[in-house]
Amino acid sequence: MLLLDNASGGPQKYLGVKVTSGFACESMAVAHADLGINSGTFDKFVSIAAGVLAAKPFSVGADDLGTIGTVLVSTKDDIVTDTTTTAEKACTAPAACAAAAGAGGAG
Ligand code: HEM
């Protein structure tokens, strides 16, 4: 959220570092370095995020969705570390996914 707020000119500042006192985000590359995220998984995440934002209760409009999408996609090179395949990876925690879907998640 800080990243989005910062990128869209909001008052919050995305610092890009982790500090020991107070809260600050790690860089996107550091936060996702060990996660083995590939291109297909990243794209799926962005499409789910867009779907959630477009739906109620958020009802984000097309212009704003475009802006948000551009911000999210701008992080792709930092987040995608697995270039061996572009196929979206299956969820490795199906119980947690089912619980999230049951709670109104994008499934
Ligand atoms: C537009 C794409 C994404 C953005 C903007 C984003 C943003 C973030 C941010 C801000 C954090 C917290 C960093 C911190 O510790 O300060 C984070 C952590 C994390 N993200 Fe993402 N993320 C994205 C995509 C993804 C995807 C596609 C996955 C998995 C499929 C993912 C999995 C995770 C996980 C597991 C963590 C926790 C890492 C840890 O605590 O060590 N992220 N992400």
PDB file of C-alpha atoms and ligand atoms in Angstrom:
ATOM      1  CA  MET A   1       0.000   0.000   0.000  1.00  0.00           C
ATOM      2  CA  LEU A   2       2.823   2.350   0.786  1.00  0.00           C
ATOM      3  CA  LEU A   3       4.242   1.574  -2.611  1.00  0.00           C
ATOM      4  CA  LEU A   4       0.952   2.406  -4.313  1.00  0.00           C
ATOM      5  CA  ASP A   5       0.365   5.512  -2.261  1.00  0.00           C
ATOM      6  CA  ASN A   6       3.844   6.787  -2.970  1.00  0.00           C
ATOM      7  CA  ALA A   7       3.629   6.022  -6.683  1.00  0.00           C
ATOM      8  CA  SER A   8       0.277   7.730  -7.010  1.00  0.00           C
ATOM      9  CA  GLY A   9       1.495  10.921  -5.322  1.00  0.00           C
ATOM     10  CA  GLY A  10      -0.072  10.233  -1.937  1.00  0.00           C
ATOM     11  CA  PRO A  11       1.265  11.380   1.419  1.00  0.00           C
ATOM     12  CA  GLN A  12       2.874   8.104   2.489  1.00  0.00           C
ATOM     13  CA  LYS A  13       6.463   7.331   1.605  1.00  0.00           C
ATOM     14  CA  TYR A  14       7.680   3.959   0.430  1.00  0.00           C
ATOM     15  CA  LEU A  15      11.192   3.861   1.860  1.00  0.00           C
ATOM     16  CA  GLY A  16      12.367   0.707   0.148  1.00  0.00           C
ATOM     17  CA  VAL A  17      14.363  -0.440   3.170  1.00  0.00           C
ATOM     18  CA  LYS A  18      13.705  -2.294   6.397  1.00  0.00           C
ATOM     19  CA  VAL A  19      14.571  -0.440   9.572  1.00  0.00           C
ATOM     20  CA  THR A  20      14.882  -1.836  13.100  1.00  0.00           C
ATOM     21  CA  SER A  21      12.648   0.737  14.779  1.00  0.00           C
ATOM     22  CA  GLY A  22       9.325   1.669  13.257  1.00  0.00           C
ATOM     23  CA  PHE A  23       7.946   0.079  10.111  1.00  0.00           C
ATOM     24  CA  ALA A  24       9.381   0.297   6.654  1.00  0.00           C
ATOM     25  CA  CYS A  25       9.103  -2.019   3.684  1.00  0.00           C
ATOM     26  CA  GLU A  26      11.991  -4.044   2.381  1.00  0.00           C
ATOM     27  CA  SER A  27      12.849  -3.501  -1.246  1.00  0.00           C
ATOM     28  CA  MET A  28      10.588  -5.554  -3.509  1.00  0.00           C
ATOM     29  CA  ALA A  29      13.604  -7.543  -4.711  1.00  0.00           C
ATOM     30  CA  VAL A  30      14.727  -8.446  -1.168  1.00  0.00           C
ATOM     31  CA  ALA A  31      11.209  -9.266   0.041  1.00  0.00           C
ATOM     32  CA  HIS A  32      10.583 -11.671  -2.831  1.00  0.00           C
ATOM     33  CA  ALA A  33      14.101 -12.971  -3.510  1.00  0.00           C
ATOM     34  CA  ASP A  34      13.584 -16.450  -2.041  1.00  0.00           C
ATOM     35  CA  LEU A  35      10.012 -17.021  -3.204  1.00  0.00           C
ATOM     36  CA  GLY A  36      10.666 -18.401  -6.698  1.00  0.00           C
ATOM     37  CA  ILE A  37       7.887 -16.375  -8.315  1.00  0.00           C
ATOM     38  CA  ASN A  38       7.640 -16.732 -12.088  1.00  0.00           C
ATOM     39  CA  SER A  39       6.048 -14.562 -14.739  1.00  0.00           C
ATOM     40  CA  GLY A  40       2.762 -16.471 -14.947  1.00  0.00           C
ATOM     41  CA  THR A  41       2.290 -16.408 -11.186  1.00  0.00           C
ATOM     42  CA  PHE A  42       3.019 -12.690 -11.057  1.00  0.00           C
ATOM     43  CA  ASP A  43       0.539 -11.980 -13.878  1.00  0.00           C
ATOM     44  CA  LYS A  44      -2.124 -14.071 -12.148  1.00  0.00           C
ATOM     45  CA  PHE A  45      -1.598 -12.107  -8.942  1.00  0.00           C
ATOM     46  CA  VAL A  46      -2.042  -8.806 -10.769  1.00  0.00           C
ATOM     47  CA  SER A  47      -5.194 -10.019 -12.534  1.00  0.00           C
ATOM     48  CA  ILE A  48      -6.704 -11.216  -9.238  1.00  0.00           C
ATOM     49  CA  ALA A  49      -5.822  -7.906  -7.562  1.00  0.00           C
ATOM     50  CA  ALA A  50      -7.460  -5.994 -10.419  1.00  0.00           C
ATOM     51  CA  GLY A  51     -10.573  -8.158 -10.192  1.00  0.00           C
ATOM     52  CA  VAL A  52     -10.882  -7.594  -6.452  1.00  0.00           C
ATOM     53  CA  LEU A  53     -10.414  -3.834  -6.798  1.00  0.00           C
ATOM     54  CA  ALA A  54     -12.940  -3.617  -9.634  1.00  0.00           C
ATOM     55  CA  ALA A  55     -15.600  -5.470  -7.639  1.00  0.00           C
ATOM     56  CA  LYS A  56     -17.644  -4.231  -4.707  1.00  0.00           C
ATOM     57  CA  PRO A  57     -17.017  -2.854  -2.182  1.00  0.00           C
ATOM     58  CA  PHE A  58     -14.023  -1.167  -3.838  1.00  0.00           C
ATOM     59  CA  SER A  59     -15.519  -0.497  -7.297  1.00  0.00           C
ATOM     60  CA  VAL A  60     -12.311   1.083  -8.566  1.00  0.00           C
ATOM     61  CA  GLY A  61     -12.818   2.702 -11.977  1.00  0.00           C
ATOM     62  CA  ALA A  62     -11.019   1.789 -15.175  1.00  0.00           C
ATOM     63  CA  ASP A  63      -8.676   4.806 -15.150  1.00  0.00           C
ATOM     64  CA  ASP A  64      -7.525   4.140 -11.610  1.00  0.00           C
ATOM     65  CA  LEU A  65      -7.229   0.421 -12.300  1.00  0.00           C
ATOM     66  CA  GLY A  66      -4.934   1.272 -15.188  1.00  0.00           C
ATOM     67  CA  THR A  67      -2.758   3.419 -12.924  1.00  0.00           C
ATOM     68  CA  ILE A  68      -2.610   0.730 -10.248  1.00  0.00           C
ATOM     69  CA  GLY A  69      -1.851  -1.922 -12.849  1.00  0.00           C
ATOM     70  CA  THR A  70       1.049   0.124 -14.179  1.00  0.00           C
ATOM     71  CA  VAL A  71       2.470   0.519 -10.661  1.00  0.00           C
ATOM     72  CA  LEU A  72       2.145  -3.200  -9.928  1.00  0.00           C
ATOM     73  CA  VAL A  73       3.630  -4.290 -13.246  1.00  0.00           C
ATOM     74  CA  SER A  74       6.560  -1.891 -12.724  1.00  0.00           C
ATOM     75  CA  THR A  75       7.672  -4.167  -9.847  1.00  0.00           C
ATOM     76  CA  LYS A  76       7.701  -7.319 -11.989  1.00  0.00           C
ATOM     77  CA  ASP A  77      11.423  -7.395 -12.742  1.00  0.00           C
ATOM     78  CA  ASP A  78      12.207  -7.164  -9.022  1.00  0.00           C
ATOM     79  CA  ILE A  79       9.703  -9.823  -7.976  1.00  0.00           C
ATOM     80  CA  VAL A  80      10.074 -12.497 -10.666  1.00  0.00           C
ATOM     81  CA  THR A  81      13.140 -14.625  -9.922  1.00  0.00           C
ATOM     82  CA  ASP A  82      12.161 -17.938 -11.543  1.00  0.00           C
ATOM     83  CA  THR A  83      12.691 -17.631 -15.279  1.00  0.00           C
ATOM     84  CA  THR A  84      12.777 -21.386 -15.895  1.00  0.00           C
ATOM     85  CA  THR A  85       9.060 -21.434 -16.646  1.00  0.00           C
ATOM     86  CA  THR A  86       6.294 -18.903 -17.178  1.00  0.00           C
ATOM     87  CA  ALA A  87       3.517 -21.319 -16.238  1.00  0.00           C
ATOM     88  CA  GLU A  88       1.503 -20.163 -13.256  1.00  0.00           C
ATOM     89  CA  LYS A  89       2.440 -22.279 -10.236  1.00  0.00           C
ATOM     90  CA  ALA A  90      -0.137 -24.221  -8.261  1.00  0.00           C
ATOM     91  CA  CYS A  91      -0.892 -23.051  -4.766  1.00  0.00           C
ATOM     92  CA  THR A  92       1.235 -24.911  -2.225  1.00  0.00           C
ATOM     93  CA  ALA A  93      -1.139 -24.199   0.677  1.00  0.00           C
ATOM     94  CA  PRO A  94      -4.553 -25.376  -0.588  1.00  0.00           C
ATOM     95  CA  ALA A  95      -6.174 -25.300   2.854  1.00  0.00           C
ATOM     96  CA  ALA A  96      -5.205 -21.678   3.368  1.00  0.00           C
ATOM     97  CA  CYS A  97      -6.422 -20.808  -0.143  1.00  0.00           C
ATOM     98  CA  ALA A  98      -9.765 -22.509   0.450  1.00  0.00           C
ATOM     99  CA  ALA A  99     -10.158 -20.640   3.729  1.00  0.00           C
ATOM    100  CA  ALA A 100      -9.373 -17.335   2.020  1.00  0.00           C
ATOM    101  CA  ALA A 101     -11.832 -18.083  -0.783  1.00  0.00           C
ATOM    102  CA  GLY A 102     -14.491 -19.011   1.728  1.00  0.00           C
ATOM    103  CA  ALA A 103     -13.918 -15.719   3.501  1.00  0.00           C
ATOM    104  CA  GLY A 104     -14.671 -13.797   0.326  1.00  0.00           C
ATOM    105  CA  GLY A 105     -11.236 -13.910  -1.289  1.00  0.00           C
ATOM    106  CA  ALA A 106     -10.745 -14.073  -5.043  1.00  0.00           C
ATOM    107  CA  GLY A 107     -10.273 -17.824  -4.803  1.00  0.00           C
TER     108      GLY A 107
HETATM  109  C1  HEM B   1       2.669  -6.369  -7.857  1.00  0.00           C
HETATM  110  C2  HEM B   1       3.167  -7.373  -7.223  1.00  0.00           C
HETATM  111  C3  HEM B   1       3.552  -7.381  -5.758  1.00  0.00           C
HETATM  112  C4  HEM B   1       3.735  -6.363  -4.871  1.00  0.00           C
HETATM  113  C5  HEM B   1       3.575  -4.852  -5.091  1.00  0.00           C
HETATM  114  C6  HEM B   1       4.109  -6.965  -3.610  1.00  0.00           C
HETATM  115  C7  HEM B   1       4.397  -6.270  -2.448  1.00  0.00           C
HETATM  116  C8  HEM B   1       4.877  -6.828  -1.289  1.00  0.00           C
HETATM  117  C9  HEM B   1       5.297  -6.104  -0.101  1.00  0.00           C
HETATM  118  C10 HEM B   1       5.216  -4.586   0.060  1.00  0.00           C
HETATM  119  C11 HEM B   1       5.746  -7.000   0.788  1.00  0.00           C
HETATM  120  C12 HEM B   1       6.266  -6.715   2.201  1.00  0.00           C
HETATM  121  C13 HEM B   1       7.774  -6.472   2.176  1.00  0.00           C
HETATM  122  C14 HEM B   1       8.338  -6.263   3.580  1.00  0.00           C
HETATM  123  O1  HEM B   1       8.602  -7.246   4.277  1.00  0.00           O
HETATM  124  O2  HEM B   1       8.507  -5.126   3.978  1.00  0.00           O
HETATM  125  C15 HEM B   1       5.600  -8.307   0.196  1.00  0.00           C
HETATM  126  C16 HEM B   1       5.963  -9.498   0.806  1.00  0.00           C
HETATM  127  C17 HEM B   1       5.632 -10.736   0.304  1.00  0.00           C
HETATM  128  N1  HEM B   1       5.119 -11.021  -0.936  1.00  0.00           N
HETATM  129 FE1  HEM B   1       4.663  -9.670  -2.342  1.00  0.00          FE
HETATM  130  N2  HEM B   1       4.140  -8.319  -3.760  1.00  0.00           N
HETATM  131  C18 HEM B   1       3.800  -8.616  -5.061  1.00  0.00           C
HETATM  132  C19 HEM B   1       3.699  -9.857  -5.648  1.00  0.00           C
HETATM  133  C20 HEM B   1       3.775 -11.036  -4.955  1.00  0.00           C
HETATM  134  C21 HEM B   1       3.460 -12.332  -5.501  1.00  0.00           C
HETATM  135  C22 HEM B   1       3.029 -12.556  -6.947  1.00  0.00           C
HETATM  136  C23 HEM B   1       3.654 -13.229  -4.508  1.00  0.00           C
HETATM  137  C24 HEM B   1       3.462 -14.738  -4.487  1.00  0.00           C
HETATM  138  C25 HEM B   1       2.875 -15.417  -5.462  1.00  0.00           C
HETATM  139  C26 HEM B   1       4.093 -12.501  -3.327  1.00  0.00           C
HETATM  140  C27 HEM B   1       4.402 -13.052  -2.117  1.00  0.00           C
HETATM  141  C28 HEM B   1       4.896 -12.368  -1.029  1.00  0.00           C
HETATM  142  C29 HEM B   1       5.298 -12.989   0.220  1.00  0.00           C
HETATM  143  C30 HEM B   1       5.217 -14.483   0.568  1.00  0.00           C
HETATM  144  C31 HEM B   1       5.783 -11.963   1.047  1.00  0.00           C
HETATM  145  C32 HEM B   1       6.341 -12.106   2.476  1.00  0.00           C
HETATM  146  C33 HEM B   1       7.850 -12.263   2.371  1.00  0.00           C
HETATM  147  C34 HEM B   1       8.510 -12.352   3.756  1.00  0.00           C
HETATM  148  O3  HEM B   1       7.930 -11.928   4.730  1.00  0.00           O
HETATM  149  O4  HEM B   1       9.650 -12.840   3.806  1.00  0.00           O
HETATM  150  N3  HEM B   1       4.146 -11.177  -3.643  1.00  0.00           N
HETATM  151  N4  HEM B   1       5.091  -8.179  -1.065  1.00  0.00           N
END
